[in-house]
Amino acid sequence: MTKNEFESVVRDHQRMVYSIACNFFHNDAIAEEVAQDVFLQLFEQHRTIQLGAHCVAWLRRSTVHRCIDAMRRSSFRQEMQVDCMPDIASEVPETDLLLQEGLRRLIASLPEKPRTVLILRYGEDMDVEEIGRTLQMPVRTVWSHLQRGTAMIREKATRYLKEKVLEGDRR
Amino acid sequence: MSQFERDLREALRHREPPSGFADKVLARSCESVTRHTARPWLAVAAALVLVMGGGIFVQQQRQHAEDEKAKEQLMVALRITGSKLRNVQARLSTIQQRAVERQSNP
Amino acid sequence: MRKIMFVGLMLMAATASAQQIDMKILDKLAEKAKGKTEINLDSSMVKSASDLLNQKKGDEAAARKSAKDLTGLFLRNYEFEMEGAYKREDLKPLLDQLNSPNWTPILRNQEEKEQTEIWMHRTNGQADGMLLVSMESKEVTVINAMGITNIGDLSNVGQLGNLAGQASKPPTKPEEKKANDD
């Protein structure tokens, strides 16, 4: 990969890399820092990475690993038990568009593995085999994390929606 | 795919990094070239290439940053314009509606 | 009412000859404003800016369509602290320019505390620009959109439909999404 090709790769894939990190942390500053580090790492290894699908796979893998590493450092730790997850009902969003914001917060508060799997499945449209290869995880483990993650979010989202319905009834 | 899964997809859709992100990455990659080179002659050669190519690169960066600013301004201006025009349209609709009502209820 | 802070958006001062109307005479009015937005985009800036707009992204897609014929976009928006901080006479130097044969009034709507005027600019009988002047009790907006032949082209950006459309659009297949986004 030449320097010009590297520049093209940065411009073509910055949204993907940044979005994975943003969805992981729900924090723009951290996401930007992680995303920059990913591309710098790509630059350092650019001679060994081919353009195209190989590069995209490398970027996804690298972004996910950097996010996990960053999360494991205590300052970025956001993993919480289900019962301790932020109660988004208290924010009383006015429109359904903010439901998406609520979902993003919930996803960012999941444990590391379900969070990663959900982001790759629904944010990157990867199938479970691809996710398994990226995370070096058996397919059934990917399924397990996917189901666990969606169950956690459903449970919390249902609780939030009940609150919303009750508020609507009270008005 | 269920509605819940569609909501998750929508929530996790790609979004734009902050303005100037690519330029910052490219600038840092240039710095890392000069920082990591151990051999002095290679550092000099790299520095020369950077100086020669860097001028063009910086100019491109500046141009891109200006284009991004122009894009933001264009969006702001078009949103304000759209809003004002829709206000007028709404007022005209109300006037028309009242005229129709007056005609049907003399 | 939109709260718009003055952010110093003059990237390039367009010469008076490039504009259909001289906005600099609003500088005196600007001095009375507590909040200002001033935007000057000539044709090359409009082109560079709209090239960066995402064709598939809600509001940006609408903006790209709106900007297709634009050869310049000049905007002044001033917000005032109190009612009565400005008078219609403050806009007279601007409105006097519309006495030129190139300008034709299209619409004048006056209600209790608001007045909006829309004018079309013609060159050799062909429509090639629009001026919108909106005077509210605490806000004045003047917009000159050069190159526009159909005012309706400008009313699509910022609609809730663009955002709601983005939120509720049907999910694309994985292959389509990857092609679209990257």
XYZ file of C-alpha atoms in Angstrom:
459
model
C 0.000 0.000 0.000
C 1.477 3.350 -0.999
C 1.067 6.563 0.932
C -1.581 7.783 -1.518
C -3.418 4.513 -1.147
C -3.199 4.862 2.605
C -4.795 8.311 2.332
C -7.608 6.829 0.234
C -8.123 4.072 2.768
C -8.369 6.626 5.580
C -10.957 8.693 3.713
C -12.932 5.667 2.530
C -13.106 3.841 5.831
C -12.967 6.522 8.495
C -16.738 6.323 8.985
C -16.623 2.602 9.605
C -13.718 2.711 12.052
C -15.026 5.714 13.907
C -18.546 4.270 14.067
C -17.373 0.976 15.581
C -15.464 2.861 18.252
C -18.304 5.321 18.823
C -20.839 2.536 19.203
C -18.505 0.751 21.575
C -17.921 3.669 23.924
C -20.769 6.098 23.163
C -18.129 8.749 23.638
C -16.957 10.860 20.696
C -13.594 11.823 22.179
C -12.554 8.310 23.055
C -13.887 7.006 19.746
C -11.854 9.566 17.845
C -8.689 8.717 19.747
C -9.115 4.976 19.217
C -9.967 5.436 15.548
C -6.866 7.555 14.995
C -4.702 4.933 16.683
C -6.146 2.247 14.403
C -5.175 4.159 11.288
C -1.732 4.935 12.652
C -1.245 1.265 13.286
C -2.360 0.618 9.723
C 0.191 3.147 8.518
C 2.965 1.406 10.398
C 2.027 -1.899 8.843
C 0.831 -0.626 5.494
C 3.425 -2.556 3.510
C 2.026 -5.877 4.695
C -1.670 -5.074 4.204
C -3.361 -5.414 0.848
C -6.081 -3.090 -0.319
C -9.676 -4.277 -0.536
C -11.392 -6.872 1.612
C -8.167 -7.752 3.427
C -7.735 -4.155 4.535
C -11.363 -3.793 5.622
C -11.173 -6.975 7.666
C -7.910 -5.783 9.202
C -9.444 -2.439 10.121
C -12.502 -4.010 11.739
C -10.404 -6.479 13.687
C -7.945 -3.864 14.804
C -10.671 -1.418 15.834
C -12.447 -4.027 17.893
C -9.257 -5.115 19.622
C -8.266 -1.566 20.398
C -11.707 -0.865 21.804
C -11.496 -3.932 24.022
C -7.988 -3.011 25.162
C -9.055 0.528 25.917
C -12.075 -0.697 27.796
C -10.018 -3.034 29.932
C -7.879 -0.174 31.107
C -9.617 1.015 34.248
C -10.196 4.607 33.101
C -12.462 3.464 30.267
C -14.266 0.764 32.151
C -17.981 1.022 31.405
C -19.087 -2.549 31.794
C -22.009 -2.832 34.156
C -24.358 -5.443 35.453
C -27.859 -5.339 33.995
C -29.363 -4.028 37.225
C -26.922 -1.152 37.334
C -27.469 0.000 33.766
C -28.381 3.668 33.347
C -32.054 4.276 33.690
C -32.857 6.086 30.479
C -36.523 6.480 31.408
C -35.582 9.389 33.634
C -34.453 11.412 30.622
C -38.034 11.491 29.259
C -37.194 11.694 25.591
C -39.756 13.620 23.603
C -39.527 11.803 20.280
C -38.954 8.287 19.076
C -35.764 9.427 17.395
C -34.217 9.507 20.872
C -35.056 5.840 21.293
C -32.043 5.225 19.096
C -29.919 7.275 21.455
C -31.235 5.160 24.306
C -30.334 1.992 22.451
C -26.829 3.270 21.797
C -26.339 3.977 25.492
C -27.609 0.547 26.422
C -25.310 -1.138 23.922
C -22.342 0.841 25.252
C -23.084 -0.369 28.767
C -23.165 -4.067 27.917
C -20.360 -6.403 28.953
C -17.424 -6.472 26.556
C -18.204 -9.526 24.451
C -21.970 -9.126 23.938
C -21.324 -5.459 23.134
C -18.691 -6.312 20.531
C -20.811 -8.998 18.936
C -23.892 -6.761 18.737
C -21.924 -3.932 17.151
C -20.416 -6.227 14.538
C -23.733 -7.937 13.854
C -26.021 -4.903 13.621
C -23.589 -2.085 13.023
C -21.358 -3.833 10.515
C -23.876 -6.366 9.135
C -21.452 -9.214 9.656
C -22.761 -12.750 9.891
C -21.844 -14.947 12.828
C -19.119 -16.795 10.918
C -17.387 -13.536 10.031
C -17.737 -12.322 13.607
C -16.265 -15.580 14.842
C -13.268 -15.178 12.533
C -12.760 -11.551 13.538
C -12.907 -12.279 17.241
C -11.339 -15.744 16.976
C -14.333 -17.201 18.696
C -16.403 -20.334 17.940
C -19.665 -19.616 16.128
C -21.810 -21.006 18.924
C -20.076 -18.634 21.372
C -20.894 -15.749 19.032
C -24.550 -16.827 19.024
C -24.536 -17.070 22.764
C -23.191 -13.525 23.189
C -25.631 -12.244 20.579
C -28.602 -13.736 22.370
C -27.393 -12.593 25.760
C -26.782 -9.057 24.541
C -30.139 -8.685 22.824
C -31.912 -10.164 25.853
C -30.261 -7.619 28.149
C -31.240 -4.747 25.898
C -34.794 -5.983 25.418
C -35.255 -6.283 29.138
C -34.065 -2.760 29.769
C -35.841 -1.301 26.739
C -39.109 -2.953 27.780
C -38.760 -1.418 31.216
C -38.196 1.985 29.615
C -41.186 1.610 27.280
C -43.466 0.679 30.166
C -42.400 3.859 31.910
C -43.140 5.822 28.745
C -46.597 4.258 28.429
C -47.337 4.991 32.086
C -46.239 8.603 31.647
C -48.462 8.853 28.597
C -51.403 7.532 30.616
C -50.791 9.985 33.434
C -50.809 12.999 31.056
C -35.609 -9.360 10.820
C -37.729 -8.117 13.738
C -38.508 -4.467 14.431
C -36.219 -4.631 17.438
C -33.333 -5.772 15.272
C -34.134 -3.021 12.768
C -34.012 -0.511 15.614
C -30.625 -1.838 16.649
C -29.330 -1.525 13.110
C -30.582 2.012 12.899
C -29.049 2.918 16.247
C -25.699 1.461 15.212
C -25.577 2.894 11.685
C -22.379 4.538 10.543
C -21.876 8.191 11.280
C -19.362 10.800 10.240
C -16.235 11.309 12.303
C -15.534 14.858 13.467
C -14.565 17.319 10.785
C -10.851 17.111 9.918
C -10.435 13.579 11.261
C -8.720 12.246 8.136
C -6.413 15.254 7.994
C -5.342 14.711 11.596
C -4.591 11.060 10.900
C -2.534 11.930 7.851
C -0.666 14.630 9.745
C 0.138 12.212 12.565
C 1.273 9.591 10.089
C 3.779 12.113 8.699
C 5.044 12.792 12.220
C 5.444 9.096 12.878
C 7.606 8.731 9.757
C 10.101 11.307 11.014
C 9.960 10.054 14.603
C 10.482 6.380 13.947
C 13.317 6.523 11.482
C 16.569 5.418 13.167
C 19.143 5.926 10.400
C 20.236 9.540 10.095
C 20.561 9.526 6.304
C 17.113 8.034 6.001
C 15.784 10.686 8.332
C 17.322 13.406 6.188
C 15.931 11.861 3.005
C 12.533 11.405 4.607
C 12.594 14.984 5.847
C 13.446 16.252 2.365
C 10.634 14.247 0.815
C 8.302 15.518 3.490
C 9.320 19.118 2.979
C 8.847 18.835 -0.764
C 5.682 16.795 -0.578
C 4.575 18.344 2.676
C 3.935 21.711 1.106
C 1.449 20.179 -1.292
C 0.029 18.033 1.463
C -0.496 20.964 3.811
C -2.132 22.892 1.011
C -4.444 19.950 0.346
C -5.217 19.708 4.052
C -6.035 23.399 4.199
C -8.241 23.142 1.134
C -10.071 20.171 2.563
C -10.609 21.946 5.882
C -12.000 24.962 4.015
C -14.282 22.738 1.960
C -15.600 21.110 5.125
C -16.313 24.541 6.636
C -18.085 25.566 3.452
C -20.167 22.404 3.646
C -21.254 23.229 7.202
C -22.141 26.758 6.185
C -24.090 25.510 3.185
C -26.132 23.200 5.422
C -26.834 26.011 7.899
C -27.838 28.423 5.144
C -30.084 25.913 3.385
C -31.761 24.900 6.635
C -32.545 28.510 7.498
C -33.797 29.141 3.961
C -35.946 26.005 4.004
C -37.398 26.957 7.362
C -38.333 30.489 6.276
C -39.919 29.261 3.052
C -41.930 26.616 4.860
C -43.157 29.245 7.334
C -44.432 31.333 4.455
C -46.025 28.315 2.832
C -47.749 27.446 6.082
C -49.089 30.994 6.477
C -50.359 31.014 2.908
C -52.065 27.665 3.470
C -53.805 29.097 6.531
C -54.963 32.148 4.575
C -56.237 29.935 1.794
C -58.003 27.701 4.263
C -59.740 30.671 5.888
C -60.817 31.965 2.467
C -62.309 28.581 1.589
C -64.118 28.428 4.928
C -65.518 31.949 4.430
C -66.789 30.994 1.009
C -68.535 27.911 2.245
C -69.933 29.711 5.345
C -70.961 33.170 4.144
C -36.932 31.183 17.293
C -33.526 29.890 16.527
C -30.674 31.003 18.761
C -27.748 31.451 16.422
C -24.448 32.689 17.808
C -22.129 34.808 15.726
C -19.344 32.468 14.636
C -17.367 34.610 12.201
C -18.203 32.653 9.078
C -16.695 35.008 6.499
C -14.341 32.629 4.668
C -14.025 34.654 1.551
C -15.447 38.095 0.917
C -17.389 37.951 -2.331
C -17.020 41.082 -4.415
C -20.122 43.208 -4.871
C -20.126 42.477 -8.595
C -20.477 38.694 -7.916
C -23.638 39.190 -5.869
C -27.062 40.184 -7.092
C -27.549 42.376 -4.046
C -25.123 44.208 -1.831
C -25.432 42.815 1.660
C -22.662 44.926 3.137
C -25.137 47.730 3.698
C -26.678 45.584 6.415
C -23.551 46.023 8.514
C -25.175 48.914 10.375
C -28.148 46.730 11.236
C -25.729 44.009 12.331
C -24.253 46.339 14.918
C -27.570 46.370 16.763
C -27.917 42.568 16.802
C -27.080 40.361 19.744
C -26.722 37.246 17.555
C -25.537 37.083 13.967
C -25.079 34.500 11.261
C -23.415 35.735 8.093
C -22.648 33.313 5.293
C -21.020 34.094 1.962
C -20.641 31.200 -0.445
C -19.706 31.976 -4.027
C -20.168 29.437 -6.808
C -16.874 27.601 -6.285
C -17.510 27.277 -2.573
C -21.045 26.028 -3.147
C -19.665 23.446 -5.579
C -16.871 22.283 -3.217
C -19.297 22.133 -0.326
C -22.024 20.230 -2.147
C -19.470 17.714 -3.479
C -18.870 16.727 0.135
C -22.563 16.189 0.874
C -23.682 12.630 1.306
C -26.174 11.751 -1.429
C -27.799 9.106 0.696
C -28.002 10.883 4.015
C -31.380 12.497 4.684
C -30.839 16.206 5.057
C -27.533 16.231 3.169
C -29.172 14.517 0.218
C -31.899 17.187 0.219
C -29.244 19.897 0.438
C -27.353 18.421 -2.472
C -30.507 18.548 -4.577
C -31.239 22.122 -3.467
C -27.694 23.257 -4.245
C -27.668 21.747 -7.730
C -28.409 25.053 -9.492
C -26.970 27.385 -6.892
C -24.250 29.735 -8.094
C -23.980 31.584 -4.815
C -25.626 31.701 -1.434
C -25.473 34.755 0.792
C -27.248 34.891 4.094
C -27.623 37.382 6.889
C -29.545 36.458 9.999
C -29.680 38.834 12.942
C -31.345 38.344 16.270
C -32.151 41.255 18.517
C -32.476 41.557 22.245
C -35.844 43.279 22.294
C -38.727 44.175 20.060
C -38.217 47.572 18.465
C -34.432 47.174 18.400
C -34.566 47.639 14.657
C -36.956 49.440 12.308
C -38.040 48.733 8.757
C -36.134 51.876 7.752
C -32.919 50.057 8.690
C -33.539 47.771 5.743
C -34.355 50.567 3.325
C -30.835 50.650 1.764
C -31.274 46.977 0.942
C -34.879 47.251 -0.252
C -34.038 50.258 -2.428
C -31.811 47.978 -4.519
C -34.900 46.018 -5.475
C -36.194 48.969 -7.472
C -33.919 47.770 -10.263
C -35.751 46.236 -13.279
C -33.927 42.956 -12.635
C -35.965 42.335 -9.509
C -39.602 41.256 -9.515
C -41.663 40.850 -6.348
C -43.199 37.405 -6.088
C -44.747 37.432 -2.674
C -45.382 39.782 0.193
C -46.965 38.358 3.287
C -47.635 40.594 6.246
C -49.100 39.514 9.523
C -49.197 41.158 12.900
C -45.506 41.178 13.728
C -43.980 39.455 10.738
C -43.371 40.389 7.174
C -41.836 38.250 4.500
C -40.992 39.294 0.973
C -39.740 37.081 -1.816
C -38.251 38.553 -4.973
C -36.971 36.895 -8.144
C -33.948 38.157 -10.036
C -34.021 37.955 -13.822
C -31.285 38.445 -16.350
C -32.378 38.823 -19.962
C -35.822 37.665 -18.925
C -34.568 34.418 -17.361
C -34.999 33.784 -13.635
C -31.600 33.344 -12.024
C -31.900 34.183 -8.376
C -34.087 34.684 -5.373
C -34.099 37.102 -2.473
C -35.962 36.403 0.717
C -36.373 39.123 3.304
C -37.983 38.107 6.562
C -38.666 40.669 9.251
C -39.898 39.409 12.585
C -40.230 41.245 15.856
C -36.763 40.224 17.054
C -35.168 38.688 13.983
C -34.234 39.689 10.476
C -33.187 37.269 7.765
C -31.999 38.150 4.292
C -31.106 35.388 1.852
C -29.874 35.764 -1.700
C -29.786 32.443 -3.537
C -28.166 32.973 -6.925
C -28.867 30.613 -9.797
C -32.213 29.475 -8.442
C -35.056 29.279 -10.949
C -37.576 27.474 -8.740
C -38.053 28.653 -5.169
C -39.542 25.288 -4.178
C -36.113 23.683 -4.662
C -34.933 25.430 -1.511
C -37.688 24.440 0.870
C -36.711 20.805 1.424
C -33.690 21.041 3.683
C -34.306 20.759 7.405
C -37.671 19.051 7.165
C -38.402 16.530 9.914
C -39.220 14.102 7.124
C -35.541 13.959 6.204
C -34.586 12.899 9.724
C -37.598 10.631 10.238
C -36.995 9.112 6.820
C -33.459 8.312 7.896
C -34.686 6.749 11.127
C -37.438 4.679 9.654
C -35.986 3.630 6.327
C -36.209 -0.113 5.734
C -33.035 -2.031 6.623
C -30.764 -2.680 3.697
C -29.245 -6.043 3.025
C -25.695 -6.475 4.323
C -24.177 -6.300 0.823
C -26.037 -3.071 0.049
C -25.084 -1.434 3.338
C -21.382 -2.225 2.876
C -21.467 -0.859 -0.659
C -23.355 2.249 0.441
C -21.290 3.154 3.454
C -17.833 2.277 2.321
